[in-house]
Amino acid sequence: MFKHHVAKKVALAVALGCASFSSLAEITLLEQNPQAGDPLSRLKFQVGGSIRPQFIDEMGNSDKGSYKRNGYDGGTRVRFSADYYLFDDVSLIGYYELGLNVPAIFNWDNHYAEGAANTDRRMLFGGLKSATWGTLTYGKQNSIYYTVVGAKTDIWDFDMQAQAPGNGYNGNYDGSYRSYNLVQYKNTFGPVDLYVGGVLHDDSHPAGLNNGNPLRYQRKGGGALGVDYHITDELTWGTAYSYIQQSIKQTNGVDRGNKDNGQQLLGTGLSWKPDNWTLAASAGWYRNFLMTGVKNRHDYFAGNAYGVEYYAGYTFPVSQYLVKNITPYYAGDRLKFNTGRDYQSNHQTLGISTKFDYGFQIDVEHVFTNTTDNKSDLNLVRLRYDF
């Protein structure tokens, strides 16, 4: 029985991790070289992706038999990008990124969450790009808050535990992460990247039950502003603010009605990469964003909370025996509810990342956990192949 269980884990890792050995980066299928009378020559088309089997083992056997402990998909995706030259320095651009839950696709029991989808539209957007006038895009894309603040500490495996993106109602809909119906404009002025965005009205989505009566979340619209200041080539400081009007609605029962909230996110982040070091930190304040766990329209969101994240890693070049480099690192986070819920979490992570030739990578982490609900420490292993 034990041998069979181990064999299943090995098969999962091999199937997810050994797809191709020929590519290192984006694959250019069409190169842009505009020629008169040849419309296709104006198009640059690229494809890339990442295959990511992952294992998370909670200490003390609290997760015995769970799909995460058995091995699951930690973010496999394939992406397509297009750049079509129009005139001067203006291009029409498009981007599509599809998430693939490989165990769910092949129906590997006990290797994916119950009810999990086979695929996920991670991003799909298009727009216009100009070196002079900037870039304007619309669609499902990374939020300005994530791009300017969150991405700076989205660099280890068990990360994003204390930042806003992905920790609210749902990052696909609440405007904090890879959300639908975002309009964004970016332009560069010397060392400063300026981001301005609109968060458009969205459909309502299920938000749980209040005594058997369905609740629904709806984003009504908002906006975001962000600035990335490149102090030097190695040091970047970013600050972003987001405001979104949202509503929790109950259509049945005694307590039916709407409760509107003004969701606010304010954050700042630093990224510094001197020589072989990578140092990063971010901090954010979240109002009417994190959930209390109370399923009624009045107390659904916590009034105020804050989070901090930090990372320090040093890369040792190897360049032999198929090993490119090795990066030991220390990272951590703290999330604290000030109102609406008595909860805090703190994670301290020790990890090592090894990059190999041909796009392969192995990450190993141990996470020391201190939370109000006494969650366990955990071990994490991720295999990764980028193409």
Coordinates of C-alpha atoms in Angstrom, one line a residue:
M1 CA 0.0 0.0 0.0
F2 CA 2.8 2.4 0.9
K3 CA 4.7 1.6 -2.3
H4 CA 1.5 2.3 -4.3
H5 CA 1.0 5.6 -2.5
V6 CA 4.6 6.7 -3.2
A7 CA 4.3 5.6 -6.8
K8 CA 1.2 7.8 -7.3
K9 CA 3.1 10.8 -6.0
V10 CA 6.1 10.1 -8.3
A11 CA 3.7 9.7 -11.2
L12 CA 2.0 13.0 -10.5
A13 CA 5.3 14.9 -10.3
V14 CA 6.6 13.3 -13.5
A15 CA 3.4 13.9 -15.4
L16 CA 3.3 17.5 -14.4
G17 CA 6.9 18.3 -14.5
C18 CA 8.3 16.6 -17.6
A19 CA 6.5 18.0 -20.6
S20 CA 9.3 19.3 -22.7
F21 CA 13.1 19.8 -22.5
S22 CA 13.8 22.1 -25.4
S23 CA 12.8 25.6 -24.3
L24 CA 14.0 28.1 -21.8
A25 CA 11.8 31.2 -22.3
E26 CA 9.0 32.6 -24.4
I27 CA 8.7 30.8 -27.7
T28 CA 8.4 33.3 -30.6
L29 CA 6.1 31.7 -33.2
L30 CA 5.9 34.8 -35.4
E31 CA 8.5 37.6 -35.5
Q32 CA 7.5 41.2 -36.2
N33 CA 9.1 42.6 -39.4
P34 CA 6.7 45.0 -41.1
Q35 CA 6.7 44.7 -44.9
A36 CA 4.5 46.7 -47.3
G37 CA 1.6 44.6 -48.6
D38 CA 2.1 41.8 -46.0
P39 CA -0.3 42.3 -43.0
L40 CA 1.1 39.2 -41.2
S41 CA 4.6 40.7 -41.1
R42 CA 3.3 43.2 -38.6
L43 CA 2.5 40.5 -36.0
K44 CA 4.7 39.2 -33.2
F45 CA 3.2 36.2 -31.5
Q46 CA 4.7 34.4 -28.5
V47 CA 3.7 31.4 -26.3
G48 CA 5.1 30.4 -22.9
G49 CA 4.0 28.7 -19.7
S50 CA 4.9 27.1 -16.5
I51 CA 4.2 23.6 -15.0
R52 CA 4.0 23.5 -11.2
P53 CA 3.3 20.3 -9.2
Q54 CA 3.4 21.1 -5.5
F55 CA 3.2 19.3 -2.1
I56 CA 2.2 20.9 1.2
D57 CA 2.6 18.8 4.4
E58 CA 1.1 20.2 7.6
M59 CA 3.0 19.1 10.7
G60 CA 1.3 16.7 13.1
N61 CA -0.7 14.8 10.5
S62 CA -3.5 17.3 10.7
D63 CA -3.8 17.1 6.9
K64 CA -3.4 13.4 6.6
G65 CA -5.0 12.3 3.3
S66 CA -5.6 15.8 2.0
Y67 CA -5.1 16.5 -1.7
K68 CA -2.3 19.1 -0.9
R69 CA -0.3 16.5 1.0
N70 CA -0.8 13.9 -1.8
G71 CA 0.4 16.4 -4.4
Y72 CA -1.6 18.9 -6.4
D73 CA -1.3 21.5 -9.1
G74 CA 0.3 24.7 -7.7
G75 CA -0.4 27.0 -10.6
T76 CA 0.3 25.4 -14.0
R77 CA -0.5 27.9 -16.8
V78 CA 0.0 28.5 -20.5
R79 CA 0.1 32.0 -22.0
F80 CA -0.2 33.7 -25.4
S81 CA 0.8 37.2 -26.3
A82 CA 0.4 39.2 -29.5
D83 CA 1.8 42.6 -30.7
Y84 CA 0.4 43.9 -34.0
Y85 CA 2.2 47.0 -35.3
L86 CA -0.1 49.8 -36.5
F87 CA 1.9 52.9 -37.2
D88 CA 4.8 55.0 -35.8
D89 CA 5.3 53.5 -32.3
V90 CA 1.7 52.3 -31.8
S91 CA 0.8 48.6 -31.6
L92 CA -2.3 46.7 -30.9
I93 CA -1.6 44.2 -28.1
G94 CA -3.4 41.1 -26.6
Y95 CA -2.6 38.7 -23.8
Y96 CA -4.3 35.4 -22.8
E97 CA -3.2 33.2 -19.8
L98 CA -5.0 29.9 -19.1
G99 CA -4.6 28.1 -15.8
L100 CA -4.6 24.3 -16.0
N101 CA -5.5 22.0 -13.1
V102 CA -3.8 19.0 -14.4
P103 CA -5.0 16.4 -11.8
A104 CA -8.6 17.6 -12.3
I105 CA -8.2 17.3 -16.1
F106 CA -7.1 13.7 -15.8
N107 CA -9.5 13.0 -12.8
W108 CA -6.7 11.9 -10.4
D109 CA -8.7 11.4 -7.2
N110 CA -7.3 13.0 -4.0
H111 CA -5.0 15.3 -5.9
Y112 CA -7.4 18.3 -6.3
A113 CA -10.1 20.1 -4.3
E114 CA -13.6 18.8 -4.6
G115 CA -15.5 20.7 -7.2
A116 CA -12.3 22.4 -8.6
A117 CA -12.5 23.5 -12.2
N118 CA -10.3 21.9 -14.9
T119 CA -9.2 25.3 -16.2
D120 CA -9.2 28.9 -15.1
R121 CA -9.0 32.1 -17.2
R122 CA -6.2 33.8 -15.4
M123 CA -6.0 36.8 -17.7
L124 CA -7.5 38.0 -21.0
F125 CA -7.0 41.6 -22.0
G126 CA -6.1 43.7 -25.0
G127 CA -5.3 47.3 -25.8
L128 CA -3.0 49.8 -27.4
K129 CA 0.7 50.3 -26.6
S130 CA 2.9 53.3 -27.5
A131 CA 6.3 54.3 -26.2
T132 CA 5.2 57.9 -26.5
W133 CA 1.6 57.9 -25.4
G134 CA 1.7 54.9 -22.9
T135 CA -0.3 51.7 -22.7
L136 CA -4.1 51.4 -22.4
T137 CA -5.7 48.0 -21.7
Y138 CA -9.1 46.5 -20.9
G139 CA -10.1 43.1 -19.7
K140 CA -9.2 40.5 -17.0
Q141 CA -5.7 41.6 -15.8
N142 CA -3.6 42.2 -12.8
S143 CA -4.8 45.1 -10.7
I144 CA -2.8 48.2 -10.3
Y145 CA -2.5 47.5 -6.6
Y146 CA -1.0 44.1 -7.3
T147 CA 1.4 45.3 -10.0
V148 CA 2.8 48.2 -8.0
V149 CA 2.7 46.8 -4.4
G150 CA 1.8 43.1 -4.2
A151 CA 4.1 41.8 -6.9
K152 CA 7.1 43.0 -5.0
T153 CA 6.7 40.3 -2.4
D154 CA 5.0 37.7 -4.6
I155 CA 8.4 35.9 -5.0
W156 CA 8.4 32.8 -2.8
D157 CA 6.0 29.9 -2.6
F158 CA 4.0 30.3 0.6
D159 CA 3.6 34.1 -0.1
M160 CA 0.7 36.5 -0.4
Q161 CA -0.7 35.6 3.0
A162 CA -0.8 39.2 4.3
Q163 CA -1.3 41.3 1.2
A164 CA -4.6 42.4 -0.2
P165 CA -4.7 40.7 -3.6
G166 CA -6.4 37.3 -3.2
N167 CA -7.4 37.6 0.4
G168 CA -10.7 39.4 0.1
Y169 CA -14.0 38.1 -1.3
N170 CA -12.5 36.8 -4.5
G171 CA -9.5 38.2 -6.4
N172 CA -11.3 37.5 -9.7
Y173 CA -14.1 39.9 -8.8
D174 CA -13.2 42.3 -6.0
G175 CA -10.7 44.3 -8.0
S176 CA -7.7 43.4 -5.9
Y177 CA -5.9 40.8 -8.0
R178 CA -6.6 39.3 -11.5
S179 CA -10.0 40.8 -11.9
Y180 CA -12.5 41.1 -14.7
N181 CA -13.5 44.4 -16.3
L182 CA -10.4 46.5 -15.4
V183 CA -9.4 49.5 -17.5
Q184 CA -5.8 50.6 -17.0
Y185 CA -3.4 53.2 -18.3
K186 CA 0.3 53.2 -17.8
N187 CA 3.0 55.7 -18.9
T188 CA 6.6 56.4 -18.0
F189 CA 8.0 59.8 -17.1
G190 CA 11.7 59.5 -16.5
P191 CA 12.2 57.2 -13.5
V192 CA 8.5 57.2 -12.7
D193 CA 5.9 54.7 -13.9
L194 CA 2.3 56.1 -13.5
Y195 CA -0.7 53.8 -13.4
V196 CA -4.3 55.0 -13.5
G197 CA -7.3 52.6 -13.7
G198 CA -11.0 52.2 -13.6
V199 CA -12.7 49.2 -11.9
L200 CA -16.0 48.7 -13.8
H201 CA -19.4 47.5 -12.6
D202 CA -19.6 43.7 -12.4
D203 CA -22.3 41.0 -12.0
S204 CA -23.2 39.7 -8.6
H205 CA -21.8 36.4 -7.3
P206 CA -22.7 34.0 -4.5
A207 CA -21.4 35.0 -1.0
G208 CA -22.7 32.2 1.3
L209 CA -25.9 31.7 3.3
N210 CA -27.4 33.6 6.1
N211 CA -29.7 31.2 7.9
G212 CA -30.4 29.4 4.6
N213 CA -30.9 32.7 2.7
P214 CA -28.4 33.4 -0.1
L215 CA -26.1 36.3 0.0
R216 CA -24.6 37.9 -3.1
Y217 CA -21.5 40.1 -3.6
Q218 CA -21.5 42.8 -6.2
R219 CA -18.8 45.2 -7.3
K220 CA -20.3 48.5 -8.4
G221 CA -17.3 50.2 -9.7
G222 CA -14.2 52.3 -8.5
G223 CA -10.7 53.3 -9.5
A224 CA -7.1 52.9 -8.7
L225 CA -3.9 54.9 -8.8
G226 CA -0.3 53.7 -8.6
V227 CA 3.3 55.0 -8.9
D228 CA 6.5 53.1 -9.3
Y229 CA 9.6 55.2 -8.6
H230 CA 12.8 53.6 -10.0
I231 CA 15.3 55.2 -7.6
T232 CA 18.1 53.2 -9.3
D233 CA 18.3 50.3 -11.7
E234 CA 18.2 48.0 -8.6
L235 CA 15.9 49.9 -6.2
T236 CA 12.2 50.5 -6.9
W237 CA 9.6 52.0 -4.5
G238 CA 5.9 51.7 -5.3
T239 CA 2.7 53.1 -3.8
A240 CA -0.9 52.4 -4.8
Y241 CA -4.4 53.2 -3.7
S242 CA -7.7 51.6 -4.7
Y243 CA -11.3 52.5 -3.9
I244 CA -14.2 50.2 -4.9
Q245 CA -17.9 50.5 -4.1
Q246 CA -19.3 47.1 -3.3
S247 CA -22.5 45.6 -1.9
I248 CA -23.6 42.5 0.0
K249 CA -27.2 41.7 -0.8
Q250 CA -29.8 39.3 0.7
T251 CA -32.8 38.7 -1.5
N252 CA -34.9 36.5 0.9
G253 CA -35.7 36.3 4.6
V254 CA -36.3 38.8 7.3
D255 CA -33.0 40.6 6.8
R256 CA -33.3 41.1 3.0
G257 CA -31.7 44.2 1.5
N258 CA -28.4 45.7 0.5
K259 CA -25.4 46.8 2.5
D260 CA -23.0 49.0 0.6
N261 CA -19.3 49.4 1.5
G262 CA -16.5 51.5 0.3
Q263 CA -13.5 49.1 -0.1
Q264 CA -10.2 50.9 0.3
L265 CA -6.7 49.5 -0.2
L266 CA -3.5 51.6 0.5
G267 CA -0.1 50.0 0.2
T268 CA 3.5 50.6 -0.4
G269 CA 6.4 48.3 -1.4
L270 CA 10.2 48.2 -1.9
S271 CA 12.2 46.0 -4.2
W272 CA 16.0 46.1 -4.0
K273 CA 18.3 43.8 -6.0
P274 CA 22.0 44.8 -5.3
D275 CA 24.4 42.3 -6.9
N276 CA 23.2 38.8 -5.9
W277 CA 20.8 39.9 -3.2
T278 CA 17.0 40.2 -3.5
L279 CA 15.4 42.2 -0.7
A280 CA 11.7 43.2 -0.7
A281 CA 9.1 44.4 1.7
S282 CA 5.5 45.6 1.4
A283 CA 2.8 46.9 3.8
G284 CA -0.9 47.6 3.3
W285 CA -4.0 49.0 5.0
Y286 CA -7.3 47.4 4.1
R287 CA -10.7 48.8 4.9
N288 CA -14.0 46.9 4.3
F289 CA -12.0 44.3 2.4
L290 CA -11.0 41.3 4.5
M291 CA -13.9 39.0 5.5
T292 CA -15.0 38.5 9.1
G293 CA -16.5 35.1 8.6
V294 CA -19.9 36.3 9.7
K295 CA -22.5 35.5 7.1
N296 CA -24.8 38.5 7.2
R297 CA -24.8 41.6 5.0
H298 CA -24.1 44.0 7.9
D299 CA -20.9 42.4 9.3
Y300 CA -19.6 40.6 6.2
F301 CA -16.4 42.7 5.9
A302 CA -13.9 43.8 8.6
G303 CA -13.6 47.6 9.1
N304 CA -9.8 47.8 9.3
A305 CA -6.9 45.5 8.9
Y306 CA -3.2 45.7 7.9
G307 CA -0.6 43.4 6.5
V308 CA 3.2 43.3 6.0
E309 CA 5.4 41.0 4.0
Y310 CA 9.2 40.8 3.6
Y311 CA 11.8 38.7 1.9
A312 CA 15.6 38.4 1.8
G313 CA 17.5 36.0 -0.5
Y314 CA 21.0 35.6 -1.8
T315 CA 21.7 33.8 -5.1
F316 CA 24.9 31.7 -5.4
P317 CA 25.9 31.1 -9.0
V318 CA 26.8 27.4 -9.8
S319 CA 26.7 26.9 -13.6
Q320 CA 27.8 23.3 -13.5
Y321 CA 26.3 19.8 -13.1
L322 CA 23.1 21.2 -14.8
V323 CA 22.7 23.6 -11.8
K324 CA 22.4 27.3 -12.7
N325 CA 22.2 28.8 -9.2
I326 CA 21.0 28.2 -5.6
T327 CA 19.1 30.8 -3.6
P328 CA 18.6 30.3 0.2
Y329 CA 16.1 32.8 1.6
Y330 CA 14.1 34.0 4.6
A331 CA 10.6 35.5 4.3
G332 CA 7.7 36.3 6.5
D333 CA 4.4 38.1 6.9
R334 CA 1.9 39.4 9.5
L335 CA -1.8 40.0 9.0
K336 CA -3.9 41.7 11.8
F337 CA -7.5 42.6 12.0
N338 CA -8.1 45.8 13.9
T339 CA -11.9 45.7 13.9
G340 CA -14.6 43.3 12.9
R341 CA -12.7 40.1 13.9
D342 CA -10.3 39.0 16.5
Y343 CA -7.7 37.4 14.3
Q344 CA -4.0 37.6 13.5
S345 CA -1.6 35.4 11.5
N346 CA 2.2 35.3 11.3
H347 CA 4.4 33.2 9.1
Q348 CA 8.2 32.8 9.1
T349 CA 9.6 30.9 6.1
L350 CA 13.0 29.4 5.6
G351 CA 13.5 28.2 2.0
I352 CA 15.9 27.2 -0.7
S353 CA 15.4 27.5 -4.5
T354 CA 17.5 25.6 -7.0
K355 CA 17.4 26.5 -10.6
F356 CA 18.6 24.0 -13.2
D357 CA 19.3 24.2 -16.9
Y358 CA 16.5 23.7 -19.4
G359 CA 14.0 25.7 -17.3
F360 CA 13.6 23.4 -14.3
Q361 CA 13.5 24.6 -10.6
I362 CA 12.9 23.0 -7.2
D363 CA 11.7 25.1 -4.2
V364 CA 11.7 23.7 -0.6
E365 CA 10.3 25.7 2.3
H366 CA 9.5 25.2 6.0
V367 CA 6.9 27.6 7.4
F368 CA 6.7 28.4 11.1
T369 CA 3.1 29.4 11.8
N370 CA 1.5 31.5 14.6
T371 CA -2.2 32.2 14.1
T372 CA -5.2 32.8 16.3
D373 CA -6.8 29.5 15.2
N374 CA -3.5 27.6 15.9
K375 CA -2.8 26.4 12.4
S376 CA 0.2 24.0 12.0
D377 CA 3.7 24.6 10.8
L378 CA 4.1 23.2 7.3
N379 CA 6.6 21.9 4.7
L380 CA 6.3 22.8 1.1
V381 CA 8.0 21.4 -2.0
R382 CA 7.3 22.7 -5.5
L383 CA 8.7 21.4 -8.8
R384 CA 8.6 23.9 -11.6
Y385 CA 9.3 23.9 -15.3
D386 CA 9.1 27.2 -17.2
F387 CA 9.0 27.4 -21.0

